[in-house]
PDB file of C-alpha atoms in Angstrom:
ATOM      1  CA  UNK A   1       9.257   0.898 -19.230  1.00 43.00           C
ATOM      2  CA  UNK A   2       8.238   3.249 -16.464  1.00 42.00           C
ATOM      3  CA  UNK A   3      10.192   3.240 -13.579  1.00 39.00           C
ATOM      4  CA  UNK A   4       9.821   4.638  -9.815  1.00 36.00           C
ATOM      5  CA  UNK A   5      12.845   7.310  -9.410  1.00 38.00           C
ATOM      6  CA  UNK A   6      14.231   8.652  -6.184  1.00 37.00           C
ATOM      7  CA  UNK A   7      16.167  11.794  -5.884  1.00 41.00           C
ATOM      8  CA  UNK A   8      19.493  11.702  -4.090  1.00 44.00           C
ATOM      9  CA  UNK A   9      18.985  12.769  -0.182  1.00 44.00           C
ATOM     10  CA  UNK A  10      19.643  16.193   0.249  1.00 43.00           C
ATOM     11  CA  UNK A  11      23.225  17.019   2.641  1.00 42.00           C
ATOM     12  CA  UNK A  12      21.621  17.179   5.834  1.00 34.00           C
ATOM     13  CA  UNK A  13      19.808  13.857   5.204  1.00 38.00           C
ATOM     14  CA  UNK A  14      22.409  12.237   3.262  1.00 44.00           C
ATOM     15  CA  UNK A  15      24.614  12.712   6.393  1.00 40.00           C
ATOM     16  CA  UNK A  16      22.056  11.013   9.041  1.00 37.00           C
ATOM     17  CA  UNK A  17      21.024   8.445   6.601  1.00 43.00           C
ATOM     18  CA  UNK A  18      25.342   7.486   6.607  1.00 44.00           C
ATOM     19  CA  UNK A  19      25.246   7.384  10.585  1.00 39.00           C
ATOM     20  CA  UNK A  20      22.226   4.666  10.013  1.00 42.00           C
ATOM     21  CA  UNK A  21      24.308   2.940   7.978  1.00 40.00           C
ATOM     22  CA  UNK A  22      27.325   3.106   9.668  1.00 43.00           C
ATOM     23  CA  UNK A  23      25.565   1.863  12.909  1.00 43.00           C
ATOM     24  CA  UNK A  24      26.943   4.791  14.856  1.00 38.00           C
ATOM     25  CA  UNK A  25      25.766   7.042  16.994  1.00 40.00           C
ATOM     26  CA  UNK A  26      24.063   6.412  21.494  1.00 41.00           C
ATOM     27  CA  UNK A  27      21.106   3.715  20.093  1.00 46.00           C
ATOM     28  CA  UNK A  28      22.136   2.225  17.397  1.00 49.00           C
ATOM     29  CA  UNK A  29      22.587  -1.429  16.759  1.00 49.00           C
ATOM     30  CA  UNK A  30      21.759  -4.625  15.072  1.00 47.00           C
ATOM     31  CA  UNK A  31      18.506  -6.198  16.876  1.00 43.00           C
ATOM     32  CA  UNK A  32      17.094  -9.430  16.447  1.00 43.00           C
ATOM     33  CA  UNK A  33      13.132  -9.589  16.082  1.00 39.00           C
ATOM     34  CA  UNK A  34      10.586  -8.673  18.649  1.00 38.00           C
ATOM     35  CA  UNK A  35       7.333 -10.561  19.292  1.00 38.00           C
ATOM     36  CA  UNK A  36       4.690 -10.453  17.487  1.00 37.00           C
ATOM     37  CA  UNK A  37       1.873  -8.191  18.115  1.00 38.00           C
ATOM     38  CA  UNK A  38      -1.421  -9.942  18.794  1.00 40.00           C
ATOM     39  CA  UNK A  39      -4.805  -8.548  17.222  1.00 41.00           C
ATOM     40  CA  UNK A  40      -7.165  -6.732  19.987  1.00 44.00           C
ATOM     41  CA  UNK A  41     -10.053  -9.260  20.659  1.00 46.00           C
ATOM     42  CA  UNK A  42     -13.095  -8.132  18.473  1.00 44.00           C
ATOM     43  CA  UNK A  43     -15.798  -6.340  20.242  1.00 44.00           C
ATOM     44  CA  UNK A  44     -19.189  -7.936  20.071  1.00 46.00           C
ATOM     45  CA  UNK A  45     -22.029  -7.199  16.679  1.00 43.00           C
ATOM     46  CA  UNK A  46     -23.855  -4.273  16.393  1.00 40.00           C
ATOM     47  CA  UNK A  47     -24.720  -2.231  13.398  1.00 44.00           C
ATOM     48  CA  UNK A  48     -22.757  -0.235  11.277  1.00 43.00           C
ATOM     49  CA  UNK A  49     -21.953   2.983  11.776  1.00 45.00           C
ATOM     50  CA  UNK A  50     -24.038   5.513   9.224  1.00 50.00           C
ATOM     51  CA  UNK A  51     -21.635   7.780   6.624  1.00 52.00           C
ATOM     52  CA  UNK A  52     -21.330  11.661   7.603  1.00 60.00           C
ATOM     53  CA  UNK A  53     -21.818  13.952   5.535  1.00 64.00           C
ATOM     54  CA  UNK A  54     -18.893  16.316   4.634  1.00 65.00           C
ATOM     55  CA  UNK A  55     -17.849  19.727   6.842  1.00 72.00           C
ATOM     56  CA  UNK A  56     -18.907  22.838   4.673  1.00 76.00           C
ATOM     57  CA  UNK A  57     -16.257  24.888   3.559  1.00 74.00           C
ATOM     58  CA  UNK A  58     -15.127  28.486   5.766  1.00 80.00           C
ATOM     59  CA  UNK A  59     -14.417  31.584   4.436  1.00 83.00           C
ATOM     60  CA  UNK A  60     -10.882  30.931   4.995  1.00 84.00           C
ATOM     61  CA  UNK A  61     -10.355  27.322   3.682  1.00 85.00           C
ATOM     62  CA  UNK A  62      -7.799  26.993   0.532  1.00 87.00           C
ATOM     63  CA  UNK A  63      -9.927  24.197  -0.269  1.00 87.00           C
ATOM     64  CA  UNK A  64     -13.422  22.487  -0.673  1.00 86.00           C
ATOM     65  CA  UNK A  65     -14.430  18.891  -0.453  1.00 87.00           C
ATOM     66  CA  UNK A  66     -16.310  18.803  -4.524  1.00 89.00           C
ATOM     67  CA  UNK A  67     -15.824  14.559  -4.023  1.00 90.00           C
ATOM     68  CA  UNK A  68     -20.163  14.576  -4.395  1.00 90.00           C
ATOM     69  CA  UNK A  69     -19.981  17.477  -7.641  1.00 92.00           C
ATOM     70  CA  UNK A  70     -16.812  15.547  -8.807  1.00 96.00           C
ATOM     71  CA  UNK A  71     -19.179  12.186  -9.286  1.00 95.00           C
ATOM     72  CA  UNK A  72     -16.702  10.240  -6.578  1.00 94.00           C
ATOM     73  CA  UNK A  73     -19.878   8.283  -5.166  1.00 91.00           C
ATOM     74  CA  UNK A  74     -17.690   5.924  -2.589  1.00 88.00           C
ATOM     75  CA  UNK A  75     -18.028   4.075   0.801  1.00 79.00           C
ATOM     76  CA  UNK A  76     -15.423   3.251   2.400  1.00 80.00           C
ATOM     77  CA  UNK A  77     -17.178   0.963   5.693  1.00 79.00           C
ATOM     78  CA  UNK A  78     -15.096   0.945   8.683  1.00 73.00           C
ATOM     79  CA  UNK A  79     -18.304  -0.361  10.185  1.00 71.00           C
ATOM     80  CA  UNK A  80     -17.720   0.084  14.024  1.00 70.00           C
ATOM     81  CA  UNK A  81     -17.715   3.256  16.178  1.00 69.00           C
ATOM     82  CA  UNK A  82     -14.336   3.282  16.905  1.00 70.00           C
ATOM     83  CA  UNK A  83     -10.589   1.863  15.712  1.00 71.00           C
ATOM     84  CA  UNK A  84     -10.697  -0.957  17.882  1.00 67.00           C
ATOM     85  CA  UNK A  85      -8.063  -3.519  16.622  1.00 64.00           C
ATOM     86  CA  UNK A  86      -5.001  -3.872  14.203  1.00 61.00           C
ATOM     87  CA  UNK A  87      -7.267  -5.113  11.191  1.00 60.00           C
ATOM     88  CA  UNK A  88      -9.541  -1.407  11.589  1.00 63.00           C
ATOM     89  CA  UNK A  89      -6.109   0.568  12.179  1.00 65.00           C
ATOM     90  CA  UNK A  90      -5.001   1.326   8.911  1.00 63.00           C
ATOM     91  CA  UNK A  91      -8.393   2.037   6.590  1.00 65.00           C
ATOM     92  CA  UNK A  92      -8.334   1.314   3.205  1.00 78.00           C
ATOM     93  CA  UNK A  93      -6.229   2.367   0.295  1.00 87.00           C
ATOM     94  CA  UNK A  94      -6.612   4.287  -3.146  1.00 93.00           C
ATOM     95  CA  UNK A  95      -4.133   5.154  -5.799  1.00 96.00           C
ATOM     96  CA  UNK A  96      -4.366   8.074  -8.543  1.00 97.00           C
ATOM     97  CA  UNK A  97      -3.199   6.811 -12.121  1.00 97.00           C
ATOM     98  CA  UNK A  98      -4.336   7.157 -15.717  1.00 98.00           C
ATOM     99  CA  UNK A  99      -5.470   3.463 -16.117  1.00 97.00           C
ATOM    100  CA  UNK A 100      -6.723   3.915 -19.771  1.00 96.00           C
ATOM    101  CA  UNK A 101      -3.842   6.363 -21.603  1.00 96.00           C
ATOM    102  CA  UNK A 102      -5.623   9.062 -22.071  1.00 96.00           C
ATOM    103  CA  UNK A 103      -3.693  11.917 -20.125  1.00 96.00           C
ATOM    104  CA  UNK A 104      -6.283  12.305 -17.400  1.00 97.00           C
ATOM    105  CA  UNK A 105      -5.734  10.857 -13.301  1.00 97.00           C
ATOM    106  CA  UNK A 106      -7.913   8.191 -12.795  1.00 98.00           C
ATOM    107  CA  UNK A 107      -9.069   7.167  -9.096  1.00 97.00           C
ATOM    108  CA  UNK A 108      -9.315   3.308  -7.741  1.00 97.00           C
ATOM    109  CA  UNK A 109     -10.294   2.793  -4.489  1.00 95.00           C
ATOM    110  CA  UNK A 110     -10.451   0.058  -2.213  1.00 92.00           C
ATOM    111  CA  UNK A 111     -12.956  -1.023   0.239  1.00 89.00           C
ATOM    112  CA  UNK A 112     -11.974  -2.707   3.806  1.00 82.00           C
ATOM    113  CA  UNK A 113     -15.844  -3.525   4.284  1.00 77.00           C
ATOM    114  CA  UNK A 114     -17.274  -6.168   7.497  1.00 78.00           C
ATOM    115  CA  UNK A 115     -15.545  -9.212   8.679  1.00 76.00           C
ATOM    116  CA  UNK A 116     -16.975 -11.068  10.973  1.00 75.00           C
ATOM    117  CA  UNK A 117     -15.714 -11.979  14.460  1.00 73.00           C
ATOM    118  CA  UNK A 118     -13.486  -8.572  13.556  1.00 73.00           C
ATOM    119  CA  UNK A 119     -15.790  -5.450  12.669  1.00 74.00           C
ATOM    120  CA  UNK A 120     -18.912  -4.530  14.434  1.00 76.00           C
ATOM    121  CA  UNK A 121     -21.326  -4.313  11.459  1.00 73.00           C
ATOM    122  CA  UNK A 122     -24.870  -6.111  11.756  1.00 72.00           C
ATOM    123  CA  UNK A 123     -24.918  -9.671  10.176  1.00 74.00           C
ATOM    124  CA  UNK A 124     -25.780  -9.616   6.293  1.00 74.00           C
ATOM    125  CA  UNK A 125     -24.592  -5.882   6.311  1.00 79.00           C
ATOM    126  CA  UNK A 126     -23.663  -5.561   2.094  1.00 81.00           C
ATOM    127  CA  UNK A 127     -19.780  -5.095   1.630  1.00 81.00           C
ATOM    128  CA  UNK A 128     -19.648  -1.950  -1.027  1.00 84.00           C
ATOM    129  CA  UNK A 129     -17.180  -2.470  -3.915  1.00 89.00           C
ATOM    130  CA  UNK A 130     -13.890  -1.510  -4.830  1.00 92.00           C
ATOM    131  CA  UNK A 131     -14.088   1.300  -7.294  1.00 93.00           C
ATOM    132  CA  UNK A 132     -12.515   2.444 -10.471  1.00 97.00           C
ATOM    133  CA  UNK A 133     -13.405   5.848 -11.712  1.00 97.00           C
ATOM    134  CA  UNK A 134     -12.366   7.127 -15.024  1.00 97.00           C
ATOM    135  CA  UNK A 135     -11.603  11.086 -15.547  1.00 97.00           C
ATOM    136  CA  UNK A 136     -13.788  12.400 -18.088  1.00 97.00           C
ATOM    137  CA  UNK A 137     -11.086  15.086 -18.346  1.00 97.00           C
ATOM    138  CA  UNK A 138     -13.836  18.201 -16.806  1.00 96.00           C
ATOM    139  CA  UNK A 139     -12.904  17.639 -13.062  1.00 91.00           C
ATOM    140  CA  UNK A 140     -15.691  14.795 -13.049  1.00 97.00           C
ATOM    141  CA  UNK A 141     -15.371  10.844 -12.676  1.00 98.00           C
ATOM    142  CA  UNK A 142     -17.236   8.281 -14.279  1.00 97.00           C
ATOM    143  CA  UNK A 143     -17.488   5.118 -12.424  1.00 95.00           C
ATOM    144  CA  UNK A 144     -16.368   1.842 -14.640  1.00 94.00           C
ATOM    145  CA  UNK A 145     -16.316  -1.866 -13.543  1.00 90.00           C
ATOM    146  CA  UNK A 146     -15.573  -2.961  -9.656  1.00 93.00           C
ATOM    147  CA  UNK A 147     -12.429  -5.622  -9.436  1.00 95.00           C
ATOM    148  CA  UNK A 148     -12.323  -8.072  -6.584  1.00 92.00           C
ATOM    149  CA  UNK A 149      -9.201  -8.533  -4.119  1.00 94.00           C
ATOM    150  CA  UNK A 150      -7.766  -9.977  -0.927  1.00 91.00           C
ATOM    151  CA  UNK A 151      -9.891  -9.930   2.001  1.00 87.00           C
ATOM    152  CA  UNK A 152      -9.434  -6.181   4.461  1.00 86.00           C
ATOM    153  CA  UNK A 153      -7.355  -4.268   1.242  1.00 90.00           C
ATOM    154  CA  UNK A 154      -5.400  -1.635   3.147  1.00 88.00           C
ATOM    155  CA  UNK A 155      -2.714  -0.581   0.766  1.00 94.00           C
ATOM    156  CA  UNK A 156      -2.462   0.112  -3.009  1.00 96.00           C
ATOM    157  CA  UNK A 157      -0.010   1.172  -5.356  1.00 97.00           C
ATOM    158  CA  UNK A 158      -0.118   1.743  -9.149  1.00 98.00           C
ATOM    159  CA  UNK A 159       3.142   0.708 -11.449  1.00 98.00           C
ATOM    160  CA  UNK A 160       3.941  -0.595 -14.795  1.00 98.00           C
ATOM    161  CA  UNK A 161       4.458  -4.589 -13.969  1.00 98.00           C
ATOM    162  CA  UNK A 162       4.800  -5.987 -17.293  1.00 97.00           C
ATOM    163  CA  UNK A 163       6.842  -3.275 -19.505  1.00 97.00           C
ATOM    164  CA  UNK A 164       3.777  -3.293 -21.960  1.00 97.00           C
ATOM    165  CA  UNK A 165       3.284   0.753 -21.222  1.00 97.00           C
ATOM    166  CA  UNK A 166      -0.410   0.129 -19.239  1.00 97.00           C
ATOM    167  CA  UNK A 167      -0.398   1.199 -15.278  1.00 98.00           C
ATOM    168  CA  UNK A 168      -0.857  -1.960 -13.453  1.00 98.00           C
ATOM    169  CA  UNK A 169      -2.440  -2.319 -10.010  1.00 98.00           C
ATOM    170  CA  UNK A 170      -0.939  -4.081  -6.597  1.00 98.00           C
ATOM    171  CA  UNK A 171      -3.406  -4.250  -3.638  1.00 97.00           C
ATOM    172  CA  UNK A 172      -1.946  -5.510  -0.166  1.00 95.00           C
ATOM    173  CA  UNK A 173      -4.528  -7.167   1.936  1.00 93.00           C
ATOM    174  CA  UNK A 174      -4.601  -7.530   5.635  1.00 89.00           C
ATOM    175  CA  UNK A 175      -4.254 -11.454   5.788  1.00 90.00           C
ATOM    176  CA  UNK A 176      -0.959 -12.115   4.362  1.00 94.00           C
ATOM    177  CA  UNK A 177      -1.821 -11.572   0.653  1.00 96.00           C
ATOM    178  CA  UNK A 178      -1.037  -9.208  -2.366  1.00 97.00           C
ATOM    179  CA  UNK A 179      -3.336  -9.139  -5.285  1.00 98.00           C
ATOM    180  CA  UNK A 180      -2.021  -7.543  -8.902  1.00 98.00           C
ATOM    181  CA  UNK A 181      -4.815  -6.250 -11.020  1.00 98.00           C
ATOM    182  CA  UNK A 182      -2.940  -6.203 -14.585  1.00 98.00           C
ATOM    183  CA  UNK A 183      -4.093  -3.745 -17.396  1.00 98.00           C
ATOM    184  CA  UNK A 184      -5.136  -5.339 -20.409  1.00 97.00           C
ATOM    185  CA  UNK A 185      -4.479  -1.935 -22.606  1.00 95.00           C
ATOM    186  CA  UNK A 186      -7.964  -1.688 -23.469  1.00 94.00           C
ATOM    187  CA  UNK A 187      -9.830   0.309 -20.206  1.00 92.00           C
ATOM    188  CA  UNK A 188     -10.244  -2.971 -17.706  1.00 95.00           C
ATOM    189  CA  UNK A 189      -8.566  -4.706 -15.687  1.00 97.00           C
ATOM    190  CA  UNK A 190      -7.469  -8.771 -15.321  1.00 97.00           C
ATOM    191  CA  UNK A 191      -8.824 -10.905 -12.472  1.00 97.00           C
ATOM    192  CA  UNK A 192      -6.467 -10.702  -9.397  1.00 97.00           C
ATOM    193  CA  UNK A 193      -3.108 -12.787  -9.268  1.00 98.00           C
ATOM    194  CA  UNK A 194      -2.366 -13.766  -5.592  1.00 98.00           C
ATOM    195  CA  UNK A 195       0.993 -14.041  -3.868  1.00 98.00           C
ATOM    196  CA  UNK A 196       1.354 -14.855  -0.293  1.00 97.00           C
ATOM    197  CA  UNK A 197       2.824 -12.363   1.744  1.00 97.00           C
ATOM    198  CA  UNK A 198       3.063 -12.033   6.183  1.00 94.00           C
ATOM    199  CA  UNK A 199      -0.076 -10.734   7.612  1.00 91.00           C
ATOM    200  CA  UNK A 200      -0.908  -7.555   8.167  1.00 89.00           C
ATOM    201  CA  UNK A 201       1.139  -5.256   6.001  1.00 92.00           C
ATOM    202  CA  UNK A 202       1.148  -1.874   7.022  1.00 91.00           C
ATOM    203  CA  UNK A 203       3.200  -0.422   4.257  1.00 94.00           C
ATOM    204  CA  UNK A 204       3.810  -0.948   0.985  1.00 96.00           C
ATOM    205  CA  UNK A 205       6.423   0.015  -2.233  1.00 96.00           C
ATOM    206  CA  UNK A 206       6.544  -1.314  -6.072  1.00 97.00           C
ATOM    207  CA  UNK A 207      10.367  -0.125  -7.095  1.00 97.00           C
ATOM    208  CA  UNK A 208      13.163  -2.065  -8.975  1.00 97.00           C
ATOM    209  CA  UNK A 209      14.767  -3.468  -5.936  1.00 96.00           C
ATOM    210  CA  UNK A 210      17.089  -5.808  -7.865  1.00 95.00           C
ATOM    211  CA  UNK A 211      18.547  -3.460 -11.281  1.00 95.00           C
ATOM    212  CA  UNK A 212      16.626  -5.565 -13.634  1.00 96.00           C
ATOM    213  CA  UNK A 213      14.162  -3.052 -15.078  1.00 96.00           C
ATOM    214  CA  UNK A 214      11.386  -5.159 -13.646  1.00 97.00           C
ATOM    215  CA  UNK A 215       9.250  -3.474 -10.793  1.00 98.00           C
ATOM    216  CA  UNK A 216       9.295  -5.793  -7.529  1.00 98.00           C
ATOM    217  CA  UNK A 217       6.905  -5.501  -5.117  1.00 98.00           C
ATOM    218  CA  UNK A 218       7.828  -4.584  -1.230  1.00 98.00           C
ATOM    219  CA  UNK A 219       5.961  -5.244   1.733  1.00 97.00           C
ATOM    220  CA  UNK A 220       6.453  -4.096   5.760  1.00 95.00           C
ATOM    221  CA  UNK A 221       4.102  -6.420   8.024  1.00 94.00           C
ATOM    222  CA  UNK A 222       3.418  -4.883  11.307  1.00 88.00           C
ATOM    223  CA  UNK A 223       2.546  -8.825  13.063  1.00 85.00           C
ATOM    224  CA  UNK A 224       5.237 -10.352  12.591  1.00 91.00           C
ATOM    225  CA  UNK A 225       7.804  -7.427  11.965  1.00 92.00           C
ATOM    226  CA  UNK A 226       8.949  -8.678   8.358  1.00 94.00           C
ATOM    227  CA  UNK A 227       9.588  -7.348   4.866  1.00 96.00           C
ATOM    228  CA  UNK A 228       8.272  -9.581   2.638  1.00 97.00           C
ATOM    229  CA  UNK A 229      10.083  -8.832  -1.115  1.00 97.00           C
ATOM    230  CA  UNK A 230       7.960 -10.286  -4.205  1.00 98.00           C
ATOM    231  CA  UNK A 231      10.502 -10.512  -7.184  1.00 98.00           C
ATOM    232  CA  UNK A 232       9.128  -9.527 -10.471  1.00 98.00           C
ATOM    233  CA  UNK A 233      10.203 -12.465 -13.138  1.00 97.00           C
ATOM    234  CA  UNK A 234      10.535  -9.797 -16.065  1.00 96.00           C
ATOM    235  CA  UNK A 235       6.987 -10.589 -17.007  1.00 95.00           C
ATOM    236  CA  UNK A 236       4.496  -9.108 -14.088  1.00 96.00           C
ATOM    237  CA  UNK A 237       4.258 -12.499 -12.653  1.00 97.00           C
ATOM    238  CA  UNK A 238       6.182 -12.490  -9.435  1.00 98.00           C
ATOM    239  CA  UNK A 239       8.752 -15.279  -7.250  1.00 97.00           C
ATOM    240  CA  UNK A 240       7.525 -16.289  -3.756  1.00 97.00           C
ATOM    241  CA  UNK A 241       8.450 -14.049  -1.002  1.00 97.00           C
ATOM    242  CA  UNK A 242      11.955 -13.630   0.528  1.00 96.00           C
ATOM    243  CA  UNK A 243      11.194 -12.548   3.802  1.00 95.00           C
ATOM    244  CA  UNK A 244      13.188 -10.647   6.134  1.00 95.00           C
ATOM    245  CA  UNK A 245      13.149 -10.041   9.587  1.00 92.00           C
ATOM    246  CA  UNK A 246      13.314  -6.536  11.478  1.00 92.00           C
ATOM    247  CA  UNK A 247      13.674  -5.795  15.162  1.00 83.00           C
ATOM    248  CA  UNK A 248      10.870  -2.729  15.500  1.00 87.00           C
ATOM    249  CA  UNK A 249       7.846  -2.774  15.635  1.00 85.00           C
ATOM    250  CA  UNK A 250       7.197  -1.031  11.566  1.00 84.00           C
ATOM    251  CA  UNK A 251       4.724   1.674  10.351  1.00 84.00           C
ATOM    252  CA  UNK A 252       5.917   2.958   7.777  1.00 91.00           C
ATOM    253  CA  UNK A 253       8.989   2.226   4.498  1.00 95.00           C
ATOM    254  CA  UNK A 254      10.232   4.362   1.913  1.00 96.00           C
ATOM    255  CA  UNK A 255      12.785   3.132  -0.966  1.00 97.00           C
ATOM    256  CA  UNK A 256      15.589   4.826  -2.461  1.00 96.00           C
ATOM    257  CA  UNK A 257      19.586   4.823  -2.723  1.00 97.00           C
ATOM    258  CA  UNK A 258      21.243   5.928   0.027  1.00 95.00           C
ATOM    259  CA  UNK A 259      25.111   5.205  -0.482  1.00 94.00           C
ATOM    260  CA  UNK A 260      24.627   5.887  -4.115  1.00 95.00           C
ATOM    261  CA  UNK A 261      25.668   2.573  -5.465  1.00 96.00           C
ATOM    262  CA  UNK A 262      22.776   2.321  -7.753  1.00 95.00           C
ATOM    263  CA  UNK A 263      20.507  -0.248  -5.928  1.00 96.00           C
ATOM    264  CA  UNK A 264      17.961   0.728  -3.896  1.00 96.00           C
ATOM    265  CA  UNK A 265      17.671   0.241   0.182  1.00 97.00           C
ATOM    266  CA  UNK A 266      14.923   0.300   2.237  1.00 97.00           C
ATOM    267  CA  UNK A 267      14.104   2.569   5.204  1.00 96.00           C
ATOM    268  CA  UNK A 268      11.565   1.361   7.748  1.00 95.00           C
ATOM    269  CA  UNK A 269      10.206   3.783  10.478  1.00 93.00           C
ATOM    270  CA  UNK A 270       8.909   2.168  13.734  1.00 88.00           C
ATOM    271  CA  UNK A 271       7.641   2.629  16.780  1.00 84.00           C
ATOM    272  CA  UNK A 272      10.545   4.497  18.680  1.00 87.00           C
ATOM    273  CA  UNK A 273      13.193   3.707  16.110  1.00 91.00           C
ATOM    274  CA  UNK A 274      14.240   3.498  12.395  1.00 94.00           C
ATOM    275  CA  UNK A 275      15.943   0.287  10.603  1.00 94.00           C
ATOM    276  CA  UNK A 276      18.051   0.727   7.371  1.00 95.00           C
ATOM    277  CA  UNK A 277      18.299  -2.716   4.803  1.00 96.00           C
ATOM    278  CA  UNK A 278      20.851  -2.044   2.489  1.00 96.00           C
ATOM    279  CA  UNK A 279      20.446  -3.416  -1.207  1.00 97.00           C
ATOM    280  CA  UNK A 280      23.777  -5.661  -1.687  1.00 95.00           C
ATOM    281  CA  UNK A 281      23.413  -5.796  -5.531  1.00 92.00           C
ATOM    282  CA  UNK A 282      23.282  -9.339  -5.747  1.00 91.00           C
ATOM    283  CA  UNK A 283      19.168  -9.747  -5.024  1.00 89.00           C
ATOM    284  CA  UNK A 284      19.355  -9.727  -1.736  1.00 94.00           C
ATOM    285  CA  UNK A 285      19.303  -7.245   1.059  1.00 95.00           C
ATOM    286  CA  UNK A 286      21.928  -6.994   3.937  1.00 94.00           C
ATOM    287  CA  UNK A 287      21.374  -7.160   8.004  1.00 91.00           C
ATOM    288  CA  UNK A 288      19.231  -4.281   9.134  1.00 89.00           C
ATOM    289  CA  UNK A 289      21.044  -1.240  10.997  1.00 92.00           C
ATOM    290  CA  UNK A 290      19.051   0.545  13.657  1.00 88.00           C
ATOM    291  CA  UNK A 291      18.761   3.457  15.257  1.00 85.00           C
ATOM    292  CA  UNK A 292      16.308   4.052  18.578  1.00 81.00           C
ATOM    293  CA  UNK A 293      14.892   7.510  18.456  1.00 72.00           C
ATOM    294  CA  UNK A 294      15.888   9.221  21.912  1.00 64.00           C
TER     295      UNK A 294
END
């Protein structure tokens, strides 16, 4: 079965990453949660804003933007004219994998689209797909079927649920779901499985939390300043959350072992500070330790 591997910490990092732990250190404690963080109210309707065309390359760019040459025909609609609210914040999400087992990176990508009472896009304005392209194995993508998820998808990652040897697909979406699009082996996806996360997840892992060979799905939601952990049962079906609370205000997690006892902890960055969860080996995950930046 495929598995997401870490590499050890290198010295420098392995030594702050044991003053997190340790709780030492001016700033660094054991807080309870914070508040919430309400939504902005949503602006009032008016049409969406129109797609730009891409900058041109210079003379000196190291790269060029082929997305148009490369067939990558995609619209991703924030539909207002500016970020204006949590929901808008974080865009959508995309993950690079070779769905169909033939050696090439395929592309999915996901679609945040209108939502009323939240976006500013004109009413009836057409929500454009999710999109799976397939590499033809030339540098060009050929678009195959569009899958359905959660309403406002933000985050995907791509990871073998099931141990049958197909990349699976986990899409968080911004009102307190995850969907798992699972590979039938054949080129296409399953309809969505739901399982109810917090709202508002603003990062996401898929990593074998618990030592069982199974990949378990991770969650950070910004709202309510959780981590909600989605078990795998050995199958690619998944428990109902365990939730845990965290007192900062999260952006962004990473997973990986940082005392070296084999399990892997969590490390969420926030705004102003970072919170360690250490795995305890026995499912669960242990009180947070934080540290506020200076």
């Amino acid at each position: 079965m495929n598995k997401f591997r870490f590499p050890p910490p290198g010295p420098l990092i392995a030594a702050v990453l044991a003053v997190l732990l340790a709780g030492a250190g001016a700033g660094c404690d054991r807080p309870g949660s914070s508040p919430a963080v309400p939504a902005a109210a949503p602006p009032p309707a008016t049409p969406a804003v129109a797609v730009q065309p891409p900058i041109p390359p210079g003379d000196g760019d190291f790269f060029a933007d082929v997305t148009e040459r490369a067939g990558v025909r995609f619209v991703h609609q924030l539909c207002d004219d500016h970020v204006a609210n949590i929901i808008e914040s974080n865009g959508a999400g995309g993950a690079v994998l070779d769905f169909d087992g033939d050696g090439w990176m395929d592309l999915f990508l996901v679609n945040s689209g209108p939502l009323e009472g939240v976006t500013k896009a004109g009413k009836g304005t057409r929500r454009e797909p999710n999109r799976l392209f397939r590499n033809r194995g030339d540098g060009t993508f050929a678009p195959q079927a569009t899958y359905a998820v959660g309403q406002q998808p933000n985050l995907v990652r791509a990871a073998d649920l099931d141990g049958d040897g197909a990349v699976d697909l986990v899409i968080a979406n911004e009102f307190g779901t995850v969907s798992v699009l699972r590979n039938r082996g054949d080129g296409t996806f399953a309809p969505q499985v739901t399982y109810t996360i917090r709202s508002y997840p603003r990062s996401m892992t898929a990593t074998d939390l618990d030592g069982d060979g199974a990949i378990d799905i991770i969650t950070a939601n910004l709202n309510s300043n959780t981590v909600s952990v989605l078990r795998n049962l050995g199958n690619g079906t998944f428990a109902a959350q365990a939730m845990y609370v965290v007192g900062i205000t999260m952006a962004s997690m990473t997973a990986t072992d940082l005392d070296g006892d084999g399990a892997v902890d969590l490390v969420i960055a926030g705004r102003g500070a970072v919170a360690v969860l250490r795995n305890l080996g026995d499912e669960t995950l242990g009180a947070q330790v934080t540290c506020q930046a200076a």
